Amino acid sequence: MMFSPFRAGGVCLLVLLALAGPCQADWAQSTDPAVVRPAPANMQVQAQNPPGFSWARHPSKPATYTVEITGPSGVLPVATVTRNWYLPSKALPAGTYSWRVRPSTVAEWSTPRSFVIASATALEQRFEVPEESTLTQQVTKRSRPRLLPQPFPLLSEWSAGQKTERNAAYTALRGEVLWRKGVLTPVLDSEFEIFPLNVNSAAKTTQSTKMGQRLSTTARQLEAAALLYRLTKERQFLDEALLRGDTLANLNVTGATGYVNQDQASRQIALALVKGADLLWNEVNTSADPGRRARWLNVVKVRTNDMYADLGGNDGRLDQYPFDSHGGNNLGYLAVIATLALGDIPDAQTWFRFAFRSYAHSIYAWSGPEGGYANGTAYATYAAEIALQLWQPMTQATGVNFFSKPWSAGFLKFMAYFLPPGVPMNVFGDEHELVPEFRVMKAFASRFTSPLAAWYANNIVGEEDWLVLLQAPYPLPVAAATGMAKPANSALFPSIGWVAMHSDIGDRARTSMYFKSSPYGAYNHSHGDQNSFVLVSGGRKLLIETGYEDYYGSPFGASWYRQTKAHNGITFDGGVGQLITGNTENLTRNGRITAFSTTAALDYAEGDALSAYGPVLSTAKRQLWYLRNENAFVVRDKLSAPAAHKFEWNFHAPVPIVAENGQYVVKNVDQQVCVRSLGSAAVSYEKRTGPAPKAGTVEDHAAFVLPAASSGEFLVLLDVGCRHPSTKLTATATGWTLQVGSQSIVIAK
């Protein structure tokens, strides 16, 4: 199992505004931007079959809803549900459908909405989740341990192929557990203090990190020792697992590690104990302590009931407000704990009925059905890490393969584009400054059977986590892939507003441009960086995002890290940028990708970030072309406002920016880019200053600046490699033609 330090910040909401476009106003679509949007809608071809249905709650608070779906063969049998979502248990035939929903309190149907099940993908996109009664029977009839593949052979019974694939992981995990056995001190309540709720501080973050490390290490030691006992039957591993389980069980359920004070800590303790009990079901009770299993499970019950009380509050608050970062993860923890405890903790039936199909319906709510993660690639990695902890045991115990959900495949594709093998940093959102954890991506990719997954996993250097690998089915699912296939060089993920452009995604020395104009705005872990970009080439950072996260919600984050001026975006009047203060209103201060196209020689994307700036601007459009044959990018910005402003085109580098013959050179070791203004306007170049960067790093800041006016345009060439292609800008009746070396583009007025 892989663990990451707990992240402070409390419960964070983020609404997915891109899933549903304009439609007739009705009760199923709330005007509150934090409420779930109706889906499916707008004749969308569904990524999943059957699709999941969601709608805003009716204000009359009905006990049930009736869902009516009409397809090619007429009206399907209606479904009556108690919550404001519905996930059919069987796939639908290909065709065009419409659906509507009615509350039990009044005869008021929602506006009909249409969707499409494509004939080419009706079977390929199938993800069927049985009803609770069928799932419960499946789980409870399964022998323990439920979380492991069955059969699960002893180490001495491994085949030659299994030894080749996993002997190194076994040896490494054995060495880790034996080493920690002698140095890991028991975690105690006295190590932690209770901080005020919903108030972040440096001290609270420091403790949160320490608590995460202490509990994660202890939980991992429990699970790893228990697994090694299952593999070897060596008593030393059983004794070590029991010791670590007792340590976790002895922590105060209402203390600093209690759910109210640290939900991530409490859920980790509950999950570790229920996994430990499952792995050691027949051995956890000893003659010296015959009540140990009951004691462990009682701690699981108390901590999980706290989690259920939170998630089940407000009639199941996530149903109405599903885009809650901690809550969404906690729902997954509740589902897996319930799965492993069914039949042995009476409350587990209630947890399971509440959480399992709900989690399968939504999983992570940070993108539309095509996959993605609007909070940034660092937090996408944490999501993948949690998924491995939760999905493997749930898949084994229930037979529902969460890795086969089409959203999951899209999430993998997203990581392949924005964290391709060898990329030196994360992009967009909090903790973008951190080095990617590729072992997580390798493990995640290895649980899929697609050629893309095989390409991605095979091209990631290094190995996945030993504990996760030793619990995975053998052979790994990726071994069943029919060959390897790298993805196309460019892609748009429309519901999160992210674009990736690569010179050759299969080449580790690739040039990569990442562009963002997101409907999620600057909420949660996102920044005020709509219409901004990041440029990398040859494994070197060239044009970067700046700053670092000292702690969530810090003054530094508000004054610099999350500000537009810390990114490669547009500001005005000395660094004034997009609106990032406040709470829910940030959900409407967003961007959107308004155009995207790709060919072998030319990629194009266009973003509109007007809403992110508020009423101070009237136009905030950025166009970006990648001239692949020249390995050059052209960036054009059109800006206007009711009043005059000095518009600024910010760019940042991890090395000093050097002026050279009318252009500005960023040279990072053996890679470089020359930044040149091509517009006819009187653009000046200004050096900017920023706060001290993270220790051991360099950040340099600059901007092209236009004279004060109510409108303005920038046209900038990013010449990767500083090959100095000739350029010629020619006016036409409808705009301009720009020639850059051997390639040309048309720029409309």
PDB file of C-alpha atoms in Angstrom, residues 501 597-606 622-637 676 678-679 713-718 726-749:
ATOM      1  CA  MET A 501       0.522  19.397 -27.228  1.00  0.00           C
ATOM      2  CA  SER A 597      -7.751  21.075 -33.567  1.00  0.00           C
ATOM      3  CA  THR A 598      -4.745  18.911 -34.301  1.00  0.00           C
ATOM      4  CA  THR A 599      -2.907  17.685 -37.387  1.00  0.00           C
ATOM      5  CA  ALA A 600       0.512  16.161 -37.941  1.00  0.00           C
ATOM      6  CA  ALA A 601       2.057  19.586 -38.475  1.00  0.00           C
ATOM      7  CA  LEU A 602      -0.158  22.038 -36.584  1.00  0.00           C
ATOM      8  CA  ASP A 603      -2.071  22.087 -33.302  1.00  0.00           C
ATOM      9  CA  TYR A 604      -4.425  24.868 -32.251  1.00  0.00           C
ATOM     10  CA  ALA A 605      -6.290  25.746 -29.073  1.00  0.00           C
ATOM     11  CA  GLU A 606      -8.296  28.751 -28.015  1.00  0.00           C
ATOM     12  CA  ARG A 622      -5.868  33.485 -25.863  1.00  0.00           C
ATOM     13  CA  GLN A 623      -5.043  31.547 -29.041  1.00  0.00           C
ATOM     14  CA  LEU A 624      -2.133  29.118 -29.181  1.00  0.00           C
ATOM     15  CA  TRP A 625      -0.644  27.414 -32.233  1.00  0.00           C
ATOM     16  CA  TYR A 626       2.008  24.706 -32.209  1.00  0.00           C
ATOM     17  CA  LEU A 627       4.007  24.647 -35.448  1.00  0.00           C
ATOM     18  CA  ARG A 628       5.389  21.167 -35.017  1.00  0.00           C
ATOM     19  CA  ASN A 629       7.748  21.249 -38.002  1.00  0.00           C
ATOM     20  CA  GLU A 630       9.413  24.359 -36.565  1.00  0.00           C
ATOM     21  CA  ASN A 631       9.042  23.261 -32.925  1.00  0.00           C
ATOM     22  CA  ALA A 632       7.670  26.719 -32.220  1.00  0.00           C
ATOM     23  CA  PHE A 633       4.553  28.130 -30.578  1.00  0.00           C
ATOM     24  CA  VAL A 634       2.662  31.283 -31.420  1.00  0.00           C
ATOM     25  CA  VAL A 635       0.555  32.823 -28.654  1.00  0.00           C
ATOM     26  CA  ARG A 636      -1.945  35.565 -29.359  1.00  0.00           C
ATOM     27  CA  ASP A 637      -3.960  37.417 -26.731  1.00  0.00           C
ATOM     28  CA  ARG A 676      10.011  37.153 -29.045  1.00  0.00           C
ATOM     29  CA  LEU A 678       5.950  39.806 -33.001  1.00  0.00           C
ATOM     30  CA  GLY A 679       3.123  42.293 -32.697  1.00  0.00           C
ATOM     31  CA  GLU A 713      -3.163  42.489 -28.409  1.00  0.00           C
ATOM     32  CA  PHE A 714      -0.035  40.447 -27.852  1.00  0.00           C
ATOM     33  CA  LEU A 715       1.534  38.199 -30.472  1.00  0.00           C
ATOM     34  CA  VAL A 716       4.456  36.206 -29.103  1.00  0.00           C
ATOM     35  CA  LEU A 717       6.704  33.542 -30.622  1.00  0.00           C
ATOM     36  CA  LEU A 718       8.149  30.782 -28.424  1.00  0.00           C
ATOM     37  CA  SER A 726      12.422  33.883 -40.122  1.00  0.00           C
ATOM     38  CA  THR A 727       9.037  35.471 -39.470  1.00  0.00           C
ATOM     39  CA  LYS A 728       6.745  37.561 -41.636  1.00  0.00           C
ATOM     40  CA  LEU A 729       3.382  39.024 -40.644  1.00  0.00           C
ATOM     41  CA  THR A 730       1.212  39.975 -43.636  1.00  0.00           C
ATOM     42  CA  ALA A 731      -2.093  41.841 -43.356  1.00  0.00           C
ATOM     43  CA  THR A 732      -5.103  40.421 -45.192  1.00  0.00           C
ATOM     44  CA  ALA A 733      -8.709  41.534 -45.588  1.00  0.00           C
ATOM     45  CA  THR A 734      -9.765  39.352 -42.652  1.00  0.00           C
ATOM     46  CA  GLY A 735      -6.683  39.484 -40.448  1.00  0.00           C
ATOM     47  CA  TRP A 736      -3.072  38.402 -40.926  1.00  0.00           C
ATOM     48  CA  THR A 737      -0.955  35.575 -42.210  1.00  0.00           C
ATOM     49  CA  LEU A 738       2.069  34.757 -40.083  1.00  0.00           C
ATOM     50  CA  GLN A 739       4.944  32.877 -41.665  1.00  0.00           C
ATOM     51  CA  VAL A 740       7.318  31.164 -39.231  1.00  0.00           C
ATOM     52  CA  GLY A 741      10.091  29.389 -41.067  1.00  0.00           C
ATOM     53  CA  SER A 742       8.475  26.778 -43.307  1.00  0.00           C
ATOM     54  CA  GLN A 743       5.016  27.017 -41.724  1.00  0.00           C
ATOM     55  CA  SER A 744       2.283  29.617 -41.784  1.00  0.00           C
ATOM     56  CA  ILE A 745      -0.888  30.273 -39.819  1.00  0.00           C
ATOM     57  CA  VAL A 746      -3.916  32.479 -40.412  1.00  0.00           C
ATOM     58  CA  ILE A 747      -4.852  34.905 -37.654  1.00  0.00           C
ATOM     59  CA  ALA A 748      -8.348  36.341 -37.822  1.00  0.00           C
ATOM     60  CA  LYS A 749      -9.083  39.893 -36.690  1.00  0.00           C
TER      61      LYS A 749
END
